[in-house]
mmCIF file with all atom_site columns, N, CA and C in Angstrom:
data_model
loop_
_atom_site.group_PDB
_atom_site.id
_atom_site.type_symbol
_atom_site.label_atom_id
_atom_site.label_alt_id
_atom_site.label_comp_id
_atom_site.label_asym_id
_atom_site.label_entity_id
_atom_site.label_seq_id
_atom_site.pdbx_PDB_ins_code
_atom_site.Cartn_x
_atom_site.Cartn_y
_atom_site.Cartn_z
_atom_site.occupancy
_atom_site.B_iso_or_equiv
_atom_site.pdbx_formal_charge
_atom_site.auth_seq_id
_atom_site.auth_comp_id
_atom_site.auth_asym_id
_atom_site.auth_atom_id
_atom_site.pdbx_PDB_model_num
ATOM 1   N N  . UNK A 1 1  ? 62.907 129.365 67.841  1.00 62.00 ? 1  UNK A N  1
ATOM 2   C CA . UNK A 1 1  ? 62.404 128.252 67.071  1.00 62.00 ? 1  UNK A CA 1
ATOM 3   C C  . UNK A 1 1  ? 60.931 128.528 66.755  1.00 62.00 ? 1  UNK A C  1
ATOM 4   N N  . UNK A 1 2  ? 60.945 128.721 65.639  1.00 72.00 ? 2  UNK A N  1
ATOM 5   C CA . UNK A 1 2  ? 59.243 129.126 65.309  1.00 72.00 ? 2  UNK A CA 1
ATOM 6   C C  . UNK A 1 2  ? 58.100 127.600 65.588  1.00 72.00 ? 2  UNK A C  1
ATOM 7   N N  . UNK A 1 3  ? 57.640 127.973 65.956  1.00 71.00 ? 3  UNK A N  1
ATOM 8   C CA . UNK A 1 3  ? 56.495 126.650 66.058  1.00 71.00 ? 3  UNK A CA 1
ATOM 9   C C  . UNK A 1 3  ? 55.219 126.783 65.190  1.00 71.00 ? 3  UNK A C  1
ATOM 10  N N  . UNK A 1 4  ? 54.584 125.648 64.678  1.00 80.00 ? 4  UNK A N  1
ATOM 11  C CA . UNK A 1 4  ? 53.466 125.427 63.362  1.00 80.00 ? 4  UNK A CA 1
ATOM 12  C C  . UNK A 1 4  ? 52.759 124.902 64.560  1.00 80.00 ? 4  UNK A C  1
ATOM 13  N N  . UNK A 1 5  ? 52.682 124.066 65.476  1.00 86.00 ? 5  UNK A N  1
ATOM 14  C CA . UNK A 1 5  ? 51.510 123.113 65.578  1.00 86.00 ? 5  UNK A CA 1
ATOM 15  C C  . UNK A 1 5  ? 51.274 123.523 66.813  1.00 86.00 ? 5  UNK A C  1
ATOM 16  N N  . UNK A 1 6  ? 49.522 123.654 67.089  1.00 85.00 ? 6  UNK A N  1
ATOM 17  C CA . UNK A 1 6  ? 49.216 124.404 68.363  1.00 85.00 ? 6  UNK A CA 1
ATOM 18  C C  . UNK A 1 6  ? 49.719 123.805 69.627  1.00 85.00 ? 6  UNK A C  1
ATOM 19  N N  . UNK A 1 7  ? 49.571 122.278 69.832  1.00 87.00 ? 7  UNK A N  1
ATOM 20  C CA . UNK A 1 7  ? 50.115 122.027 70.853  1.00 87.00 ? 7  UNK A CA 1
ATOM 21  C C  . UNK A 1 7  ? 51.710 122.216 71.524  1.00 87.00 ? 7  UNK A C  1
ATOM 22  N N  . UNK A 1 8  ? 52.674 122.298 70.268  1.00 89.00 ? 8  UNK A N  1
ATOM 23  C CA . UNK A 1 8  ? 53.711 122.979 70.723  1.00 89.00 ? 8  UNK A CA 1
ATOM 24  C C  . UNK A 1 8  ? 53.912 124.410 71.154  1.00 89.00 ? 8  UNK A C  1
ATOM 25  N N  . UNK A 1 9  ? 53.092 125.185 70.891  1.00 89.00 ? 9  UNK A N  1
ATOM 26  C CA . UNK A 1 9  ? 53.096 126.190 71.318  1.00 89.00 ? 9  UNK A CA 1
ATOM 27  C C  . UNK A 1 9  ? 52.360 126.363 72.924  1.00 89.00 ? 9  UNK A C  1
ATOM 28  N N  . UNK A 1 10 ? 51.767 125.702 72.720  1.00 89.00 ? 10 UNK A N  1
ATOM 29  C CA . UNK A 1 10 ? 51.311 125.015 74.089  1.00 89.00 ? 10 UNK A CA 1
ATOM 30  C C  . UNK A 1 10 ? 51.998 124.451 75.204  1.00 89.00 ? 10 UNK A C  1
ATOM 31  N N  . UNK A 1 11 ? 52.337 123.750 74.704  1.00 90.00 ? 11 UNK A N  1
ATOM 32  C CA . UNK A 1 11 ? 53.634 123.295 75.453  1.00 90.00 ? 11 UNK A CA 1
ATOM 33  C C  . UNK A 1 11 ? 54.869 124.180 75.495  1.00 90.00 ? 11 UNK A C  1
ATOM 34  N N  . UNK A 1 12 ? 55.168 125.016 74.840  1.00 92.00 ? 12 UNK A N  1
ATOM 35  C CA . UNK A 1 12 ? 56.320 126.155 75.170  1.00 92.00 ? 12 UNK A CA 1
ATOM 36  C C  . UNK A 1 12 ? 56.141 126.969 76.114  1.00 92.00 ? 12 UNK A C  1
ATOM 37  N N  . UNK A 1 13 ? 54.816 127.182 75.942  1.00 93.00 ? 13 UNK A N  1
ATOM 38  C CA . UNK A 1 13 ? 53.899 128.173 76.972  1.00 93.00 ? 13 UNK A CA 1
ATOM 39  C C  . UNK A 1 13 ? 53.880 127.868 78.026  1.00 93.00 ? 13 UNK A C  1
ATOM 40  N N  . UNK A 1 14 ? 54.142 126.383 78.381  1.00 94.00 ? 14 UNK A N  1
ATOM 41  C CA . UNK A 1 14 ? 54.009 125.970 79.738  1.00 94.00 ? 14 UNK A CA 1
ATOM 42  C C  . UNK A 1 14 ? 55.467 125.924 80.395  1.00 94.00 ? 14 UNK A C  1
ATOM 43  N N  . UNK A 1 15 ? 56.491 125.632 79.308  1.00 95.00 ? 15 UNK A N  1
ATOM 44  C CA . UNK A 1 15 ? 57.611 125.251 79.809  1.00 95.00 ? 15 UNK A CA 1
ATOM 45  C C  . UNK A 1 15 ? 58.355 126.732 80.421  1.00 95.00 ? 15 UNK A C  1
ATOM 46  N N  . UNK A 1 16 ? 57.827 127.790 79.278  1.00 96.00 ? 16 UNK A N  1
ATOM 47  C CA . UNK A 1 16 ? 58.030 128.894 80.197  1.00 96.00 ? 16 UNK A CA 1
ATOM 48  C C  . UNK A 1 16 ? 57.428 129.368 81.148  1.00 96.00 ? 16 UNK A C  1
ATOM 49  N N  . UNK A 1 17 ? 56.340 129.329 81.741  1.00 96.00 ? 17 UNK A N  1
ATOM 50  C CA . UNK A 1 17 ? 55.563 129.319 82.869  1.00 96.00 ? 17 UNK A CA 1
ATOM 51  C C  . UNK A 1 17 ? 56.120 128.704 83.688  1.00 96.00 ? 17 UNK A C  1
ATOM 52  N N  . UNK A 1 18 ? 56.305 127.735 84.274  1.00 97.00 ? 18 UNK A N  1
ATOM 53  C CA . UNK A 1 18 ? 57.061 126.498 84.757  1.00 97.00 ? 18 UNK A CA 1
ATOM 54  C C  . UNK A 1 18 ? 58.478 127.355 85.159  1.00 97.00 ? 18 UNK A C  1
ATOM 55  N N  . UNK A 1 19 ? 59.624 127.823 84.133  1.00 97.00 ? 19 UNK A N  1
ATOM 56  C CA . UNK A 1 19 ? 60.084 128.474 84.468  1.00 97.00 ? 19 UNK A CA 1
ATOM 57  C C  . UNK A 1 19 ? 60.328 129.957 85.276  1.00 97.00 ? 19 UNK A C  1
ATOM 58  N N  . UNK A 1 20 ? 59.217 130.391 85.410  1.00 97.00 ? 20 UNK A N  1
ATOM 59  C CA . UNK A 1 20 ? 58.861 131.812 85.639  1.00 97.00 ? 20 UNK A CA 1
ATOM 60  C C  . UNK A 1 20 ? 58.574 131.127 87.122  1.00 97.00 ? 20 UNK A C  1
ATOM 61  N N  . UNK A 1 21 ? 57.620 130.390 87.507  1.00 97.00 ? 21 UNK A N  1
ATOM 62  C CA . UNK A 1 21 ? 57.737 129.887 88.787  1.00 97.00 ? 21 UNK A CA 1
ATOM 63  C C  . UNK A 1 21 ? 58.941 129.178 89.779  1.00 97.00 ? 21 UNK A C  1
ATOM 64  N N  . UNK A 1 22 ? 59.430 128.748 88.977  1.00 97.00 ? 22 UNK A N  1
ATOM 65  C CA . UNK A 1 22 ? 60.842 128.036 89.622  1.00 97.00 ? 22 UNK A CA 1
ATOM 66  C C  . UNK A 1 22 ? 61.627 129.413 90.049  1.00 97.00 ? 22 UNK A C  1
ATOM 67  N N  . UNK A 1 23 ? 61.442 130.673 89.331  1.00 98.00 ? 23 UNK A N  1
ATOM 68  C CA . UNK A 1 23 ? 62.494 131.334 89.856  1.00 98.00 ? 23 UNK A CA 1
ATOM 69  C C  . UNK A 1 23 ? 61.749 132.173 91.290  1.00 98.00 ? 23 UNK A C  1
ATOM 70  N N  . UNK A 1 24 ? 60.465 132.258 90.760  1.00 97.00 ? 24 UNK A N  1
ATOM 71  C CA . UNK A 1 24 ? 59.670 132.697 92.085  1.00 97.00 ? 24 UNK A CA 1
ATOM 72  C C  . UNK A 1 24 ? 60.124 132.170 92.882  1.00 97.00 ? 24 UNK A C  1
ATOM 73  N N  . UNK A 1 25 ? 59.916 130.978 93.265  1.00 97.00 ? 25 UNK A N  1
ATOM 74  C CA . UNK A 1 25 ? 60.626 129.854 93.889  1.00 97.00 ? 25 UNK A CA 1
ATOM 75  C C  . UNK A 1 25 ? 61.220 130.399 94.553  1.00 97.00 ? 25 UNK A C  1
ATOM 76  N N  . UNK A 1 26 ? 62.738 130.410 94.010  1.00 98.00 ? 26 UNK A N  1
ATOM 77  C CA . UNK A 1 26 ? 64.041 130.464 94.430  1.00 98.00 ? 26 UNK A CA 1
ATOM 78  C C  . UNK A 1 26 ? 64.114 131.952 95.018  1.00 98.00 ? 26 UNK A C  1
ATOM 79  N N  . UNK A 1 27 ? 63.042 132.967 94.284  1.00 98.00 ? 27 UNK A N  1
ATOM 80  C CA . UNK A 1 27 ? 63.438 134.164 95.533  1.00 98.00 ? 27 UNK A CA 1
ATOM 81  C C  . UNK A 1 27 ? 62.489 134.075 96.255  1.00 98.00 ? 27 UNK A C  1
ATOM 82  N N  . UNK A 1 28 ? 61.423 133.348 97.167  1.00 97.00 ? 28 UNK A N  1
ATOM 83  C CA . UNK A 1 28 ? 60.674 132.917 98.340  1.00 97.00 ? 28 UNK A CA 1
ATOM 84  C C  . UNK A 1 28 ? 61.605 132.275 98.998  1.00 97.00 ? 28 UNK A C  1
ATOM 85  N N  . UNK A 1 29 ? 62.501 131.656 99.028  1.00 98.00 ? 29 UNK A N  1
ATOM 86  C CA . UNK A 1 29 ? 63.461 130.478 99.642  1.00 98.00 ? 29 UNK A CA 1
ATOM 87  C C  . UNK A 1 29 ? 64.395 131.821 100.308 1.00 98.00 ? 29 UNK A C  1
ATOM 88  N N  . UNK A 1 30 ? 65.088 132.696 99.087  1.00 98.00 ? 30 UNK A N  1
ATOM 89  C CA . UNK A 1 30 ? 65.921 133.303 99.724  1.00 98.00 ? 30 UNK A CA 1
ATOM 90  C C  . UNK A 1 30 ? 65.602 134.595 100.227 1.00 98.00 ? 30 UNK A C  1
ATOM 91  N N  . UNK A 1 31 ? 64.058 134.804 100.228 1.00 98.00 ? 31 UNK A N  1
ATOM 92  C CA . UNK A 1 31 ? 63.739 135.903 101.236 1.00 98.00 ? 31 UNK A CA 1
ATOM 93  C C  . UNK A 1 31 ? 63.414 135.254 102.665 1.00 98.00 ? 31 UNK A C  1
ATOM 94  N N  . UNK A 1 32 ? 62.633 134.157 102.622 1.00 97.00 ? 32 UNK A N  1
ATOM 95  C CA . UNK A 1 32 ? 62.327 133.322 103.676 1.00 97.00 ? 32 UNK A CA 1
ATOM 96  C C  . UNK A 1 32 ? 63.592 132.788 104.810 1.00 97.00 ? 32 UNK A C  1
ATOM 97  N N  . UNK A 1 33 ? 64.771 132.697 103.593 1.00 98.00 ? 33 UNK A N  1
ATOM 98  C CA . UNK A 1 33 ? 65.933 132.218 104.770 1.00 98.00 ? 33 UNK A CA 1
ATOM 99  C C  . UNK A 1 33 ? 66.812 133.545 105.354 1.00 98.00 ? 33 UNK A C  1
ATOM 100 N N  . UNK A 1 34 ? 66.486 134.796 104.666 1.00 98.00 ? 34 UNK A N  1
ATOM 101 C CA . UNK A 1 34 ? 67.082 135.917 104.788 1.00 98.00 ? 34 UNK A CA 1
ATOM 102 C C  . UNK A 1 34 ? 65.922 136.630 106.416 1.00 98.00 ? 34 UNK A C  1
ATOM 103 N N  . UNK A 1 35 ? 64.190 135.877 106.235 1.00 98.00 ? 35 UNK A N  1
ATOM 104 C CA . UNK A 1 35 ? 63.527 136.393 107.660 1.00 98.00 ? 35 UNK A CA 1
ATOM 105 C C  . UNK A 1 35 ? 62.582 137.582 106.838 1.00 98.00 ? 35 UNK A C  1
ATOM 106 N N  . UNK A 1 36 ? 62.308 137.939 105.743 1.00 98.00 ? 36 UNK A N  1
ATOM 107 C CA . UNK A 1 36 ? 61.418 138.731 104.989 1.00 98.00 ? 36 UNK A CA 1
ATOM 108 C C  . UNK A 1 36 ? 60.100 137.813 104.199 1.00 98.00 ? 36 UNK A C  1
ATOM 109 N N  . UNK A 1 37 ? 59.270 137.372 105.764 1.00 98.00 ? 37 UNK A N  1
ATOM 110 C CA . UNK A 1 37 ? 58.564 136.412 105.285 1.00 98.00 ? 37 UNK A CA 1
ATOM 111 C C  . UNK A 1 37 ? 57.561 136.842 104.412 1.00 98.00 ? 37 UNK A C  1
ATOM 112 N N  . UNK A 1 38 ? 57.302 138.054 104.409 1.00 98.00 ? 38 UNK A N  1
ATOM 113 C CA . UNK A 1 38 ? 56.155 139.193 103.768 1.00 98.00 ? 38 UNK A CA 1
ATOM 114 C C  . UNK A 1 38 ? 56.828 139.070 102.168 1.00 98.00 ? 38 UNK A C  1
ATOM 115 N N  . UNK A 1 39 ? 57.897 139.173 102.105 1.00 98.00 ? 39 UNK A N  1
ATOM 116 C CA . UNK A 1 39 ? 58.741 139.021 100.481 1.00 98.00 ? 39 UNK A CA 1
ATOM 117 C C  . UNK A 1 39 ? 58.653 137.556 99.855  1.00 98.00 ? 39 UNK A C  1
ATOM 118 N N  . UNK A 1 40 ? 58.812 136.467 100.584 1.00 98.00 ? 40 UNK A N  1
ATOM 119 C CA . UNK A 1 40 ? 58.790 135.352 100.713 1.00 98.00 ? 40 UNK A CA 1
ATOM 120 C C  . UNK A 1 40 ? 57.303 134.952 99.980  1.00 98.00 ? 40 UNK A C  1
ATOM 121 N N  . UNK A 1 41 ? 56.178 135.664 100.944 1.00 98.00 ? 41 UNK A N  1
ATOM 122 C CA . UNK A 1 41 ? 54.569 135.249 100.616 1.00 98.00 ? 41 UNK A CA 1
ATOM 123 C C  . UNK A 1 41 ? 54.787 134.941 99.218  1.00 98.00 ? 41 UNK A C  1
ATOM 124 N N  . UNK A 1 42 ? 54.996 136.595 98.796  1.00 98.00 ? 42 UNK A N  1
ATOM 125 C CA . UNK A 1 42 ? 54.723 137.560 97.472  1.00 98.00 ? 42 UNK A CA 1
ATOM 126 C C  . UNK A 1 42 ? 55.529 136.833 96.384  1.00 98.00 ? 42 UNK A C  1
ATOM 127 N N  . UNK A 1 43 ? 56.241 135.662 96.451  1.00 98.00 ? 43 UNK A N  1
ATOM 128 C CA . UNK A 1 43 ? 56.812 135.106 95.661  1.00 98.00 ? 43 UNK A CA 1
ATOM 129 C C  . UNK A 1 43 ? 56.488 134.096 95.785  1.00 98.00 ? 43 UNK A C  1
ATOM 130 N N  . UNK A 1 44 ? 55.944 133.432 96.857  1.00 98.00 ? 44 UNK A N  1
ATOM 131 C CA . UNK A 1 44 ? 55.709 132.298 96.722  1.00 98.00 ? 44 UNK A CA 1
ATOM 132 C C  . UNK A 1 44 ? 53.971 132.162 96.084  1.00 98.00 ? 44 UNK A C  1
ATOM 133 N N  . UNK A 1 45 ? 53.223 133.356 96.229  1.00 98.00 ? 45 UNK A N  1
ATOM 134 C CA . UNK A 1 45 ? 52.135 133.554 95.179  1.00 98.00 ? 45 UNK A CA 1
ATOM 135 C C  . UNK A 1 45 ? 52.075 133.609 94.020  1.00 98.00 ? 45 UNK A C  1
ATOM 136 N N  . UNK A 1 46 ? 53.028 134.431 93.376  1.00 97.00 ? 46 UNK A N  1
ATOM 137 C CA . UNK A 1 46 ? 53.550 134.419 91.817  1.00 97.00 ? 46 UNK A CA 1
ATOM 138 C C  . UNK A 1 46 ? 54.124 132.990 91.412  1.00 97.00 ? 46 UNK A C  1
ATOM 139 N N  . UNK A 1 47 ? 54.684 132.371 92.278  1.00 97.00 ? 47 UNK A N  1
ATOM 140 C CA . UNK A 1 47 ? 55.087 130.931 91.752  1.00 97.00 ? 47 UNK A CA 1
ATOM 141 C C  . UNK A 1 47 ? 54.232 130.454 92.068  1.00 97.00 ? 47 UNK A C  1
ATOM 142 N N  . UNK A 1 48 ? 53.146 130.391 92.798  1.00 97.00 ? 48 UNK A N  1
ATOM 143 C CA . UNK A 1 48 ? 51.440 129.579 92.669  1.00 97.00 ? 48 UNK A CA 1
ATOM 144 C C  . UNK A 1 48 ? 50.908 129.781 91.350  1.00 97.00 ? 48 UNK A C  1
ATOM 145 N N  . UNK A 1 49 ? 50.740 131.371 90.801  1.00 97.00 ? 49 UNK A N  1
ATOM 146 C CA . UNK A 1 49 ? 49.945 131.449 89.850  1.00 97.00 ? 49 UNK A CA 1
ATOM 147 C C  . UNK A 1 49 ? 50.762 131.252 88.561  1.00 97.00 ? 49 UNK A C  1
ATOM 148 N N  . UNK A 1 50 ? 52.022 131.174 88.612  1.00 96.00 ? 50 UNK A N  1
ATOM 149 C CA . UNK A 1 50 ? 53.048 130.840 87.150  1.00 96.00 ? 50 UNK A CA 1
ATOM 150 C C  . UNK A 1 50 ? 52.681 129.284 87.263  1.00 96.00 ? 50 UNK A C  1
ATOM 151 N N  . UNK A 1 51 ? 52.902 128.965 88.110  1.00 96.00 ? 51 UNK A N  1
ATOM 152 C CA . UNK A 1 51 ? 52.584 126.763 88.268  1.00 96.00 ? 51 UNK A CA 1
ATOM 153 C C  . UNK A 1 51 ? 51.188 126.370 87.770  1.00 96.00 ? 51 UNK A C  1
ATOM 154 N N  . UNK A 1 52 ? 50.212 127.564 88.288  1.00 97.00 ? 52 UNK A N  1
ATOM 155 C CA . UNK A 1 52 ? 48.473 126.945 87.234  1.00 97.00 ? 52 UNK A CA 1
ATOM 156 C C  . UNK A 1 52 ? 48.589 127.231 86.516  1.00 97.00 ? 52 UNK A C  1
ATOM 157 N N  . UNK A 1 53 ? 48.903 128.417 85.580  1.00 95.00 ? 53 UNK A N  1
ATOM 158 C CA . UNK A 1 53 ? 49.020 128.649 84.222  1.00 95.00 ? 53 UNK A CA 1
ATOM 159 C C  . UNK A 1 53 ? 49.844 127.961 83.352  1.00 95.00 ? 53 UNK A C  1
ATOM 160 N N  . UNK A 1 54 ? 50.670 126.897 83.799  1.00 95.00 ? 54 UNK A N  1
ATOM 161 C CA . UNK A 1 54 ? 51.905 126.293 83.342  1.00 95.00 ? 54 UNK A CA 1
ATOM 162 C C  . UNK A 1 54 ? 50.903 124.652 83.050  1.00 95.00 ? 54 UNK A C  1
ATOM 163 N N  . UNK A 1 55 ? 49.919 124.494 84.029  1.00 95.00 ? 55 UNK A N  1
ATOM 164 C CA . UNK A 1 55 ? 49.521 123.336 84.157  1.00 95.00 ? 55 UNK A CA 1
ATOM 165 C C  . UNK A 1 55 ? 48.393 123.204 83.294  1.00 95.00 ? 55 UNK A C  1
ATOM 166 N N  . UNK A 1 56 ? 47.499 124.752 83.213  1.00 93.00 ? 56 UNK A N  1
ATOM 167 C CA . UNK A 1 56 ? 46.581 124.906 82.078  1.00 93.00 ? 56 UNK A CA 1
ATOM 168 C C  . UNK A 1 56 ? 47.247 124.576 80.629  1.00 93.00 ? 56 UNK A C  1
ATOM 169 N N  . UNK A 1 57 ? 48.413 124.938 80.288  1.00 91.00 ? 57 UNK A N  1
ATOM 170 C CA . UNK A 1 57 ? 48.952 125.338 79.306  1.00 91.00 ? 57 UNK A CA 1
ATOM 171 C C  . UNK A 1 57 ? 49.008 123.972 78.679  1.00 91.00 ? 57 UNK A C  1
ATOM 172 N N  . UNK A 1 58 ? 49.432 123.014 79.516  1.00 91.00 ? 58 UNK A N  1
ATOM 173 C CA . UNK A 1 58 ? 49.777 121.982 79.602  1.00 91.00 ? 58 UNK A CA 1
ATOM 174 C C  . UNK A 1 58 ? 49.042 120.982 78.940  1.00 91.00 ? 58 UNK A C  1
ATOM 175 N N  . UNK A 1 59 ? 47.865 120.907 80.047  1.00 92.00 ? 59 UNK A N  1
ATOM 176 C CA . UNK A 1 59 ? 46.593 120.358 79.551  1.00 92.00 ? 59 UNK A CA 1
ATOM 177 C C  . UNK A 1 59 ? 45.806 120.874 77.999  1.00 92.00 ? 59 UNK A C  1
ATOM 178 N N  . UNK A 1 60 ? 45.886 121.912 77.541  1.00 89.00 ? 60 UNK A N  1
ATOM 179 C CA . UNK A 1 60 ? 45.747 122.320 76.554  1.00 89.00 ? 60 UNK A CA 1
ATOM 180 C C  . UNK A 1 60 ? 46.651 121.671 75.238  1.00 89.00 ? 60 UNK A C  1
ATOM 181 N N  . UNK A 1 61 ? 47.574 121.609 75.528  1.00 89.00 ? 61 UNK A N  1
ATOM 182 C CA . UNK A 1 61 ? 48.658 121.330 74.676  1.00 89.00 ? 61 UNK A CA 1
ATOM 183 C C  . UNK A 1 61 ? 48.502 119.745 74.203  1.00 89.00 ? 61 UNK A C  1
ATOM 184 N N  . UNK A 1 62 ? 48.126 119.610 75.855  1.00 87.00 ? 62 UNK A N  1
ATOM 185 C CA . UNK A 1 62 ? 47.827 117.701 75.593  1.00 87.00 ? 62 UNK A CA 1
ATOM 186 C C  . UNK A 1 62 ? 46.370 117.542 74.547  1.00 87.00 ? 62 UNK A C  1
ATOM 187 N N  . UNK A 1 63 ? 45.491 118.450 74.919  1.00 88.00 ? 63 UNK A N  1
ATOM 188 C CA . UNK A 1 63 ? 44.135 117.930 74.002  1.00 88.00 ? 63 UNK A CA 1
ATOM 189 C C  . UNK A 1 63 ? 44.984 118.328 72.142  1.00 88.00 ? 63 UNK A C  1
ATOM 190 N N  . UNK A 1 64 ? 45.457 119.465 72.222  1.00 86.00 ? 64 UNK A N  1
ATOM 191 C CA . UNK A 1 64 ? 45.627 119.628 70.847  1.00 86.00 ? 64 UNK A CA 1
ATOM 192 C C  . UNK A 1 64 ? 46.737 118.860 70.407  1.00 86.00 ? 64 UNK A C  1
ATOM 193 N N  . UNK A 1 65 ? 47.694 118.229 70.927  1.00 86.00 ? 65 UNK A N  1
ATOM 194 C CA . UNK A 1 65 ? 48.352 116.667 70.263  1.00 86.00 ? 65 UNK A CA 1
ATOM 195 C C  . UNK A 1 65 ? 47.339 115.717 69.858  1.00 86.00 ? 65 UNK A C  1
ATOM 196 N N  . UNK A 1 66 ? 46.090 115.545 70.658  1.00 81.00 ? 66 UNK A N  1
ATOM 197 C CA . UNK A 1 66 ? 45.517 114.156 70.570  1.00 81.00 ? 66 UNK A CA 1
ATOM 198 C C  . UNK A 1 66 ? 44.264 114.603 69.813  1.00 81.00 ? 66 UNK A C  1
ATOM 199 N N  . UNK A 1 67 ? 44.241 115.417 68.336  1.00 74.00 ? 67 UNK A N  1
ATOM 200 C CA . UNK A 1 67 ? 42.793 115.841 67.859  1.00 74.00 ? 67 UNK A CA 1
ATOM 201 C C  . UNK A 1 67 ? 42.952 115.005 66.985  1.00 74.00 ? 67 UNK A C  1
#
């Protein structure tokens, strides 16, 4: 879906970010319940830094709806 208006792109940006962390997520959970807490960290960092960039994105998206 091509997007024109910055804040939607903004907001896409986040929704995939957002996604990129959720799956981090889900492999921290299943290294953590598997006992590879070192694998676990390392994903649960990448889903830290996919979740701020998702939240920047966000906030961005919100100023450029409201210009």
């Amino acid at each position: 879906m091509p997007l024109k208006h910055p804040a939607s792109k903004h907001h896409m940006d986040a929704a995939e970010r957002h996604h990129e962390a959720a799956k981090h997520h889900h492999s921290a959970a299943v290294h953590h319940e598997a006992g590879d807490h070192d694998k676990a960290k390392e994903h649960s960092n990448k889903a830290r830094e996919h979740g701020n960039a998702a939240v920047e994105h966000g906030k961005k998206g919100h100023e450029e709806s409201h210009k």
